Coordinates of C-alpha atoms in Angstrom, one line a residue:
M91 CA 126.3 88.6 89.7
R92 CA 123.6 89.3 92.6
V93 CA 121.7 92.5 93.1
A94 CA 123.6 94.1 96.3
G95 CA 121.2 97.0 96.7
P96 CA 118.1 98.6 94.8
V97 CA 118.3 98.7 91.1
R98 CA 117.5 102.1 89.6
L99 CA 114.6 102.6 87.2
A100 CA 114.8 104.7 84.3
S101 CA 116.1 108.4 86.0
G102 CA 118.4 106.8 88.4
S103 CA 116.1 107.9 91.0
L104 CA 113.7 105.6 92.2
S105 CA 114.5 101.5 93.1
L106 CA 112.2 99.1 91.1
L107 CA 110.8 95.7 92.2
F108 CA 107.7 94.0 91.6
A109 CA 106.2 92.0 93.8
V110 CA 103.1 90.1 94.3
L111 CA 100.6 88.3 96.9
L112 CA 99.1 85.4 96.6
F113 CA 96.7 84.7 98.7
P114 CA 95.1 81.3 97.6
A115 CA 91.7 80.5 97.6
D116 CA 90.6 77.2 98.8
T117 CA 93.3 74.4 101.2
A118 CA 93.8 72.7 97.9
S119 CA 95.3 75.4 96.6
R120 CA 97.4 75.6 99.6
Q121 CA 98.4 72.0 100.1
A122 CA 99.7 71.9 96.3
A123 CA 102.0 74.4 96.3
P124 CA 105.2 73.6 95.6
A125 CA 108.0 73.3 98.2
P126 CA 109.3 75.1 99.4
A127 CA 106.4 76.9 101.0
P128 CA 106.6 80.6 100.8
P129 CA 106.2 83.0 103.8
P130 CA 102.3 83.1 104.8
N131 CA 99.9 84.9 101.8
L132 CA 102.9 86.5 100.8
Y133 CA 106.7 86.9 98.5
D134 CA 108.6 88.6 96.3
V135 CA 108.9 87.7 92.2
Q136 CA 112.8 88.7 91.5
L137 CA 112.1 88.8 87.6
A138 CA 115.6 89.4 87.1
E139 CA 119.0 90.4 88.4
F140 CA 121.2 93.4 87.4
P141 CA 124.8 94.1 88.9
P142 CA 125.6 96.2 91.7
Q143 CA 126.7 99.2 89.0
A144 CA 124.0 99.6 87.3
E145 CA 122.4 103.0 87.0
D146 CA 119.7 102.9 84.8
I147 CA 116.9 100.3 84.5
W148 CA 114.9 99.6 81.3
Y149 CA 112.4 97.1 80.8
S150 CA 110.1 96.0 78.0
L151 CA 106.1 96.1 78.9
D152 CA 106.5 92.2 78.8
A153 CA 108.9 92.2 81.6
K154 CA 111.2 89.8 78.9
R155 CA 113.9 92.5 77.8
F156 CA 115.5 94.6 80.5
A157 CA 118.5 97.5 79.6
W158 CA 120.5 98.7 81.7
K159 CA 123.6 101.3 82.0
V160 CA 126.5 101.2 83.9
K161 CA 129.9 103.7 83.6
T162 CA 133.3 102.7 83.3
A163 CA 136.4 105.9 83.1
N164 CA 133.7 108.7 82.6
K165 CA 131.9 106.7 80.1
S166 CA 128.3 105.6 79.7
I167 CA 127.7 102.2 77.9
V168 CA 123.9 100.6 77.4
V169 CA 123.4 96.9 78.1
V170 CA 120.4 94.9 76.3
D171 CA 119.6 91.6 77.7
T172 CA 123.3 91.6 78.9
K173 CA 125.4 92.5 75.7
E174 CA 127.2 95.3 76.0
G175 CA 126.8 98.3 73.5
P176 CA 129.6 101.2 72.6
A177 CA 130.5 103.5 75.0
F178 CA 129.8 107.6 74.7
D179 CA 130.4 110.7 76.9
E180 CA 125.9 110.1 77.4
V181 CA 123.7 108.1 76.8
S182 CA 120.1 109.3 76.9
G183 CA 116.4 108.2 76.2
F184 CA 116.8 104.4 76.1
F185 CA 113.3 102.2 75.7
F186 CA 112.2 99.7 74.0
S187 CA 108.5 99.4 71.4
P188 CA 105.1 98.7 72.7
D189 CA 106.3 94.5 71.0
G190 CA 109.9 94.2 72.7
Q191 CA 111.3 93.7 69.9
R192 CA 113.4 96.7 69.2
W193 CA 114.4 99.1 71.2
A194 CA 116.1 102.7 70.7
Y195 CA 118.8 105.7 72.9
R196 CA 120.7 108.7 72.0
G197 CA 124.3 108.8 72.4
K198 CA 126.7 111.5 72.7
R199 CA 130.8 111.6 71.6
V200 CA 132.1 114.9 71.9
N201 CA 129.4 117.5 70.0
R202 CA 127.4 114.3 68.8
W203 CA 124.4 112.9 69.3
V204 CA 123.3 109.6 67.4
V205 CA 120.5 107.2 68.2
V206 CA 121.2 103.3 68.6
T207 CA 119.2 100.6 67.9
E208 CA 119.4 96.7 67.4
A209 CA 120.7 98.0 64.0
G210 CA 123.4 100.3 64.7
E211 CA 124.0 103.8 65.0
S212 CA 122.2 106.3 62.6
P213 CA 124.4 108.9 61.0
A214 CA 126.1 111.9 64.1
V215 CA 123.9 115.5 64.0
E216 CA 123.8 117.9 66.3
E217 CA 121.1 117.6 68.3
V218 CA 117.8 114.4 68.4
G219 CA 114.5 115.0 69.7
S220 CA 112.3 113.1 71.0
L221 CA 112.1 109.1 70.1
T222 CA 108.5 107.1 69.6
F223 CA 108.5 103.7 68.1
A224 CA 104.7 102.8 66.3
A225 CA 102.4 99.7 67.3
D226 CA 104.3 98.2 65.1
G227 CA 107.7 98.7 66.0
R228 CA 108.7 101.9 63.5
L229 CA 111.0 104.3 65.1
I230 CA 110.9 108.3 64.7
Y231 CA 112.7 110.9 66.1
S232 CA 114.1 114.6 65.1
A233 CA 116.9 115.4 64.6
K234 CA 119.2 119.1 63.8
R235 CA 122.0 119.6 61.4
R236 CA 123.0 122.6 60.4
N237 CA 120.6 124.4 62.0
N238 CA 117.6 122.6 60.2
W239 CA 116.0 120.0 61.7
V240 CA 114.6 117.0 60.1
M241 CA 111.9 114.3 60.5
V242 CA 113.7 110.6 60.4
I243 CA 111.4 107.4 60.1
E244 CA 112.6 104.4 59.6
G245 CA 115.8 106.1 58.9
K246 CA 114.5 108.2 55.2
E247 CA 114.4 112.2 56.3
S248 CA 111.8 114.8 55.8
P249 CA 111.9 118.0 53.8
E250 CA 114.5 120.3 56.6
F251 CA 112.5 123.1 58.5
D252 CA 113.1 125.6 61.0
E253 CA 111.3 123.4 63.7
V254 CA 109.7 120.5 64.5
W255 CA 107.1 119.7 66.8
A256 CA 105.1 116.9 68.5
P257 CA 106.1 113.6 66.5
A258 CA 103.9 111.0 67.1
F259 CA 102.2 107.6 64.7
L260 CA 98.6 106.8 64.2
P261 CA 96.6 104.3 65.7
D262 CA 96.6 103.8 61.6
G263 CA 100.0 103.8 61.2
R264 CA 100.2 106.9 59.7
F265 CA 102.7 109.7 61.6
L266 CA 102.8 113.2 61.5
Y267 CA 104.5 115.8 63.1
A268 CA 104.6 119.9 63.3
G269 CA 107.3 122.1 61.6
K270 CA 107.5 125.7 60.9
R271 CA 109.8 127.3 58.0
A272 CA 109.6 131.1 57.3
K273 CA 107.4 131.7 60.1
K274 CA 105.1 129.4 59.5
W275 CA 103.7 126.3 60.9
Q276 CA 101.8 123.4 59.2
V277 CA 101.0 120.0 59.8
M278 CA 102.7 117.0 57.9
V279 CA 100.7 114.0 57.8
E280 CA 102.7 111.8 55.8
E281 CA 104.3 113.5 53.1
T282 CA 100.8 115.8 52.8
P283 CA 101.5 119.4 54.5
G284 CA 98.5 121.2 56.0
P285 CA 97.7 124.4 55.7
L286 CA 99.6 127.7 57.5
F287 CA 99.6 129.2 60.8
D288 CA 101.6 131.6 62.7
E289 CA 101.2 129.2 65.6
I290 CA 99.8 125.7 66.1
A291 CA 98.7 123.9 69.5
A292 CA 96.5 121.3 70.8
L293 CA 97.8 118.4 68.4
K294 CA 94.9 115.9 69.1
F295 CA 94.1 112.2 67.2
T296 CA 91.6 110.0 67.8
P297 CA 92.1 105.8 68.4
D298 CA 90.8 105.5 64.4
G299 CA 92.5 108.2 63.3
R300 CA 90.9 111.5 63.2
I301 CA 93.3 114.7 63.6
F302 CA 92.6 118.0 65.4
Y303 CA 94.3 120.6 66.3
L304 CA 94.3 124.1 66.7
G305 CA 95.7 126.9 64.3
K306 CA 96.3 130.4 64.7
R307 CA 96.4 133.8 62.2
A308 CA 97.0 137.1 63.5
K309 CA 95.0 137.6 66.4
S310 CA 92.4 134.8 65.7
W311 CA 91.8 130.8 66.1
V312 CA 90.3 127.9 64.4
L313 CA 90.0 123.6 65.3
V314 CA 91.4 122.7 62.5
A315 CA 90.1 118.6 61.5
D316 CA 91.4 116.4 59.4
G317 CA 92.8 119.0 57.2
V318 CA 89.6 121.9 57.0
E319 CA 89.6 124.7 59.2
S320 CA 86.0 125.7 61.2
P321 CA 84.0 127.8 59.2
G322 CA 82.6 130.7 60.8
P323 CA 84.5 133.6 62.7
G324 CA 87.6 132.3 64.8
F325 CA 88.1 133.0 68.4
E326 CA 90.3 134.7 70.5
Q327 CA 91.2 131.4 72.4
I328 CA 90.3 128.0 72.6
A329 CA 90.1 125.9 75.2
M330 CA 89.3 122.5 76.6
L331 CA 89.0 120.7 73.4
T332 CA 87.5 117.8 74.4
F333 CA 85.9 114.5 71.8
S334 CA 83.3 112.5 73.7
P335 CA 84.2 108.8 75.1
N336 CA 82.8 107.1 71.5
N337 CA 85.1 109.1 70.0
Q338 CA 82.1 110.7 67.2
R339 CA 81.4 114.4 69.2
M340 CA 83.7 116.8 70.2
A341 CA 83.0 120.4 71.7
F342 CA 85.6 123.0 73.0
A343 CA 84.8 126.6 74.5
G344 CA 85.9 129.8 72.2
K345 CA 86.4 133.2 73.4
R346 CA 85.0 136.2 71.4
A347 CA 84.8 139.8 72.0
K348 CA 85.4 139.0 76.0
K349 CA 82.7 136.8 76.4
W350 CA 83.0 132.4 76.5
M351 CA 80.8 129.7 74.3
L352 CA 80.8 126.1 74.6
V353 CA 81.4 125.0 71.0
V354 CA 79.3 121.2 70.8
D355 CA 79.4 119.8 67.6
G356 CA 80.4 122.7 65.2
K357 CA 77.1 124.7 67.6
E358 CA 77.4 127.5 69.7
G359 CA 75.8 128.1 73.2
P360 CA 75.2 130.5 74.9
Q361 CA 77.9 133.5 76.3
F362 CA 79.6 132.8 79.9
D363 CA 82.0 135.0 81.5
D364 CA 84.2 131.3 82.0
I365 CA 83.7 128.4 81.6
S366 CA 84.5 124.9 83.1
S367 CA 84.3 121.7 84.5
L368 CA 83.7 119.8 80.5
A369 CA 82.1 117.1 80.0
F370 CA 80.3 113.8 77.8
S371 CA 78.4 111.3 79.3
P372 CA 79.9 107.8 78.2
D373 CA 77.9 106.7 75.5
G374 CA 78.7 110.5 74.4
Q375 CA 74.9 111.4 74.1
R376 CA 74.9 114.0 76.7
V377 CA 77.0 116.6 78.2
A378 CA 77.9 119.0 80.7
Y379 CA 79.2 122.1 82.0
A380 CA 79.9 125.0 84.2
G381 CA 79.6 128.2 82.6
K382 CA 80.2 131.9 85.1
R383 CA 77.8 134.8 85.1
A384 CA 78.0 137.7 87.2
K385 CA 80.7 136.2 89.9
K386 CA 78.3 132.8 89.9
W387 CA 78.6 129.4 88.4
V388 CA 75.9 127.3 87.3
M389 CA 75.9 123.7 85.8
I390 CA 74.6 123.3 82.5
L391 CA 73.7 119.8 81.0
D392 CA 71.7 119.1 77.8
A393 CA 71.6 122.7 77.3
K394 CA 69.7 123.4 80.2
E395 CA 70.8 125.2 83.1
G396 CA 70.5 123.8 86.9
P397 CA 71.8 124.8 90.5
V398 CA 73.8 127.7 90.4
A399 CA 76.8 128.3 93.6
D400 CA 80.4 129.7 94.0
R401 CA 82.2 126.4 93.0
F402 CA 81.7 122.7 91.6
T403 CA 84.0 119.6 92.0
G404 CA 83.6 116.0 91.4
L405 CA 81.3 116.0 88.2
T406 CA 80.6 112.5 87.4
F407 CA 78.4 110.6 84.9
S408 CA 77.1 107.2 85.4
R409 CA 78.9 104.1 82.9
D410 CA 75.1 103.8 81.7
S411 CA 75.0 108.0 81.7
R412 CA 71.9 108.2 83.1
R413 CA 72.8 110.3 86.5
L414 CA 75.2 112.5 87.0
V415 CA 76.7 113.6 90.1
Y416 CA 78.8 116.1 91.7
A417 CA 79.7 118.9 94.5
A418 CA 79.2 121.8 94.4
G419 CA 80.2 124.7 97.4
R420 CA 78.7 128.4 98.6
D421 CA 81.1 130.5 100.5
K422 CA 79.8 132.1 103.1
P423 CA 78.4 134.9 103.5
G424 CA 80.5 137.8 106.2
W425 CA 84.3 137.7 106.5
S426 CA 84.2 134.0 106.8
D427 CA 86.5 131.8 104.8
N428 CA 84.0 128.6 105.4
I429 CA 82.0 126.6 102.5
I430 CA 78.9 125.6 102.1
G431 CA 78.9 122.4 100.6
C432 CA 76.5 120.4 99.4
V433 CA 76.0 116.8 96.4
V434 CA 73.6 117.3 94.0
I435 CA 72.2 114.2 92.8
D436 CA 70.3 113.8 89.1
G437 CA 69.9 118.3 89.4
Q438 CA 68.0 117.7 93.5
E439 CA 70.5 119.1 95.8
G440 CA 71.5 117.3 99.0
P441 CA 71.8 118.5 103.3
S442 CA 74.5 121.8 103.6
F443 CA 76.9 120.8 105.6
E444 CA 79.9 123.6 106.5
G445 CA 83.8 123.4 105.4
T446 CA 86.1 125.4 106.9
G447 CA 87.0 126.6 103.1
W448 CA 90.8 127.8 102.0
K449 CA 91.8 129.3 105.6
E450 CA 92.4 125.6 106.6
R451 CA 93.6 125.3 103.1
K452 CA 96.3 127.8 103.3
S453 CA 97.4 126.9 106.6
G454 CA 97.8 123.6 106.1
L455 CA 99.5 123.7 102.9
S456 CA 102.6 121.6 105.2
E457 CA 100.6 119.3 106.4
L458 CA 98.9 118.4 102.8
I459 CA 102.2 118.4 101.6
A460 CA 103.2 115.9 104.3
G461 CA 100.1 113.2 103.3
K462 CA 99.2 113.6 106.9
L463 CA 95.4 112.8 108.3
I464 CA 92.4 115.3 107.9
T465 CA 94.1 117.0 105.1
L466 CA 93.5 117.6 101.5
T467 CA 95.6 114.5 100.6
T468 CA 92.5 111.9 101.6
F469 CA 91.0 113.0 99.1
A470 CA 93.5 112.5 96.5
E471 CA 92.2 110.4 92.9
E472 CA 96.1 109.1 92.3
G473 CA 97.1 108.7 96.6
P474 CA 98.2 111.1 98.1
L475 CA 100.9 112.4 95.8
V476 CA 101.3 116.5 96.2
A477 CA 100.0 118.4 92.9
E478 CA 101.0 120.7 91.5
Y479 CA 99.0 123.3 89.2
S480 CA 98.6 127.3 88.4
Y481 CA 95.5 129.3 87.8
Q482 CA 94.1 128.5 85.3
S483 CA 90.6 130.4 84.1
G484 CA 87.3 128.7 84.3
T485 CA 88.3 126.2 87.1
G486 CA 86.6 127.5 89.9
L487 CA 88.3 125.9 92.5
F488 CA 91.9 127.3 92.4
A489 CA 94.0 130.0 92.8
S490 CA 95.5 132.6 91.3
H491 CA 98.9 131.7 92.5
V492 CA 100.9 128.3 92.0
T493 CA 100.0 126.0 95.2
K494 CA 100.1 122.8 95.7
Y495 CA 97.0 121.1 96.7
L496 CA 95.4 118.1 95.4
R497 CA 91.5 117.2 96.0
L498 CA 88.7 119.2 98.7
A499 CA 87.9 117.4 101.7
P500 CA 85.1 117.4 103.9
S501 CA 86.9 119.6 106.0
Q502 CA 86.7 122.2 103.5
F503 CA 84.3 122.1 101.8
G504 CA 81.9 120.4 104.1
V505 CA 81.0 117.1 100.9
S506 CA 83.3 115.0 99.4
A507 CA 83.5 114.5 95.9
P508 CA 80.9 111.8 95.6
V509 CA 80.8 108.6 93.4
I510 CA 78.4 105.9 91.6
S511 CA 78.7 102.2 91.6
L512 CA 79.1 100.9 88.4
D513 CA 75.5 99.6 88.1
G514 CA 73.9 103.3 88.2
N515 CA 71.6 102.5 91.1
H516 CA 74.1 103.7 94.1
V517 CA 75.6 107.1 95.6
A518 CA 78.0 107.8 98.3
Y519 CA 79.8 110.1 99.4
A520 CA 81.9 112.1 102.7
A521 CA 80.3 114.9 105.1
Q522 CA 82.1 116.6 107.4
R523 CA 78.8 117.5 109.9
G524 CA 81.7 118.5 112.7
K525 CA 84.5 119.1 115.2
H526 CA 85.2 114.8 115.2
D527 CA 82.0 114.4 113.1
A528 CA 82.6 112.5 110.0
V529 CA 80.3 110.2 107.7
I530 CA 80.0 108.3 105.0
F531 CA 76.2 109.2 102.6
L532 CA 75.1 105.8 101.1
D533 CA 71.7 106.9 98.8
G534 CA 71.3 109.9 101.5
E535 CA 71.2 108.3 104.5
P536 CA 74.3 108.6 107.1
G537 CA 76.7 105.5 108.0
P538 CA 78.6 105.8 111.5
I539 CA 80.2 107.8 113.1
F540 CA 84.0 108.2 112.9
E541 CA 86.2 111.5 114.3
A542 CA 87.6 111.7 110.2
I543 CA 86.8 110.2 106.7
L544 CA 90.0 109.2 104.6
S545 CA 89.7 107.7 101.7
T546 CA 87.4 108.0 98.7
P547 CA 84.2 105.5 99.6
V548 CA 84.7 102.5 96.5
F549 CA 81.5 100.7 95.3
S550 CA 82.6 96.9 94.6
P551 CA 82.3 96.0 90.5
D552 CA 78.8 95.1 91.4
G553 CA 77.7 97.8 93.4
Q554 CA 76.7 95.2 96.2
H555 CA 79.6 97.2 98.7
L556 CA 81.0 100.2 100.2
A557 CA 83.7 100.4 101.6
Y558 CA 85.8 103.3 103.0
L559 CA 88.6 103.7 105.8
A560 CA 88.5 105.9 108.8
W561 CA 89.8 107.0 111.9
Q562 CA 88.8 107.1 115.4
K563 CA 90.5 107.0 118.9
D564 CA 94.6 106.5 117.4
K565 CA 93.3 104.2 115.1
I566 CA 93.2 103.6 111.0
I567 CA 89.4 101.9 110.3
E568 CA 88.5 99.8 106.9
V569 CA 84.6 99.7 106.7
V570 CA 82.6 97.9 104.1
D571 CA 78.7 97.9 104.5
G572 CA 79.3 100.1 107.3
K573 CA 80.8 97.6 110.2
N574 CA 84.3 97.7 111.3
V575 CA 86.5 94.8 109.7
A576 CA 90.1 96.2 110.8
D577 CA 91.6 98.4 111.9
F578 CA 95.9 99.4 112.4
P579 CA 97.1 101.3 115.5
A580 CA 98.0 104.7 114.1
Q581 CA 99.5 108.4 114.6
K582 CA 97.7 111.4 113.5
G583 CA 99.9 113.1 110.7
V584 CA 102.1 109.7 110.6
N585 CA 100.2 107.3 109.0
F586 CA 98.4 107.3 106.1
V587 CA 96.4 105.7 103.7
E588 CA 96.2 104.7 99.7
Q589 CA 94.4 102.8 97.2
L590 CA 91.5 101.7 98.2
T591 CA 90.2 98.2 95.4
F592 CA 88.3 96.0 95.1
S593 CA 88.5 92.4 93.6
P594 CA 87.1 91.9 90.2
D595 CA 84.6 89.3 92.2
S596 CA 83.8 92.2 94.9
Q597 CA 84.5 89.9 97.6
R598 CA 88.7 90.9 98.6
R599 CA 89.9 94.5 99.3
A600 CA 93.3 95.8 99.3
Y601 CA 94.6 99.1 99.3
V602 CA 98.1 101.0 101.1
L603 CA 99.0 101.3 104.5
G604 CA 101.3 104.3 105.3
V605 CA 103.7 105.2 107.9
G606 CA 105.5 109.0 106.8
G607 CA 109.2 109.6 108.9
E608 CA 109.8 113.8 109.9
L609 CA 111.8 114.9 106.7
F610 CA 108.2 113.5 104.8
Q611 CA 105.8 115.1 107.0
Q612 CA 107.7 118.6 105.8
G613 CA 107.4 117.7 102.4
G614 CA 111.3 116.7 102.1
T615 CA 110.1 113.5 100.2
G616 CA 108.0 111.1 98.9
K617 CA 109.9 107.7 101.0
A618 CA 108.0 107.0 103.8
R619 CA 107.7 103.3 105.5
R620 CA 104.8 101.6 103.2
R621 CA 102.5 97.7 102.9
V622 CA 99.5 96.8 101.6
V623 CA 96.8 95.2 103.2
V624 CA 94.6 92.3 101.4
D625 CA 91.5 91.4 103.1
G626 CA 92.9 92.6 106.4
Q627 CA 96.0 91.0 106.6
A628 CA 99.1 93.8 106.9
G629 CA 101.7 92.5 104.2
K630 CA 105.7 92.4 104.2
E631 CA 106.2 97.2 104.6
Y632 CA 108.7 98.7 102.7
D633 CA 110.7 102.6 103.0
V634 CA 109.4 103.8 99.0
H635 CA 108.3 106.5 97.4
T636 CA 105.2 104.6 96.5
I637 CA 103.9 101.3 95.6
A638 CA 101.5 101.1 92.7
T639 CA 99.1 99.7 90.3
L640 CA 97.5 97.3 93.1
A641 CA 95.6 94.8 90.3
F642 CA 93.6 91.7 91.4
R643 CA 94.2 89.0 88.6
P644 CA 89.7 88.5 87.1
D645 CA 89.4 85.4 88.6
S646 CA 89.9 88.4 92.2
R647 CA 92.9 84.6 93.8
H648 CA 95.5 86.9 93.8
L649 CA 97.0 90.4 93.4
A650 CA 100.4 92.5 91.7
H651 CA 101.8 95.5 92.3
L652 CA 104.7 97.3 91.9
V653 CA 107.4 99.0 94.5
Q654 CA 108.9 102.1 93.3
G655 CA 111.6 103.2 95.8

């Protein structure tokens, strides 16, 4: 059956379309293209067809298998590969195994739930928890029966618990979960129980199969590594449990006697009133974090104290671990809300610029939600989508109430968070030097002046090119190596940009250009008219919630992206 309208994805709130942009690299490849030729430089590839009554769509990771839900006579039916399953009052939680060979979902009849797989239905129970597949296709889920919970692993039940939590498969194939019995929690690895605690939190495991979590007895928390508790006195609180990229080192912040300290590989550091911004270098040999003392933050790198400021943001190591960059902000003295910001490169502070600080951030909240130009959204790491955060001690950047914001723009902080080229040789950041005077600094030298900078500066993979998007005289301008390479008519408060990226060969660029309507501007929807721009050429426009995952092929000839409406 032909699709009569947009197909739906998972929750029913998003429509799904795979769009593949093809830009042949030479005339010969264009001549070799099969007839009929697609529209110039762009066509869509439809991967599957679904009936118009399909409410949800699910697909395997390789996009070779599809399933959907339909409703008939107040019953829900899941269709997998065009084969209809049994009817239920309610279905939920459908997903395919990582290899796409298996699938599972929950089905409800009256007040009882079953798990449905390609092999059939499980016994009915009162409740079914989340379903998880291992890499090898094994299925694990929690089930409640007679007020007790069990874990079910490929049909085999665990001992009964009052509660269960966090079922997961380890990379080596073992499974684990946390269970509570007689008011005590323990982590179970296969059938091996761990020590008993009043509470358990932050259950994590590394790619090589090591298991870490926090356990609390009375008022004291300890770290448990592979079933062994950390020695010495415990902590009132433990936060920011972090592993090095190679998983060989571990750090966390612990609070004892009202003071925080960073614990790296079991060794306690100096005491602070608060701690934030913990980061390992890519090689795992260096550790950086911010510590708060007497209402000021100090940056610590390799156990040595550095610059002092009121806040830090954008802490970034170079890929070779040699360099550390970040932005530092100091409150302007007096009654002003303004912030004096600068970028710190390898411990050396650059020039300072004044931003409007929290005043503009508060008054511009509706503009932020709308994704307008010259707002916090212009430096969102994941595009101008609104994220919601609540205050967490030690961040140094969040207000003490629930708020919506993304990442500080130069207009608020004076500077943006810096970026480093992949080869580690170049550093770039944006600075708002005054009204209608925004520039990108590259290795300490300012570029051309614009009214505003609209994107994070992006280095090409080879480190030889720098691109960004700017605003000037009712135009959005694409800038590469300081030169205007493309521009588009635009309107303040209506147009926005997302996801600037380079191709692997560093020769091509792509990004999303958007236009938001009144409801979008007011924060009532994320839906807007979006199109992909490649090599300065704008493609087909979609009225959707997002265009995601801009990805060039390894040979850089083609670009693929996912349109979600």
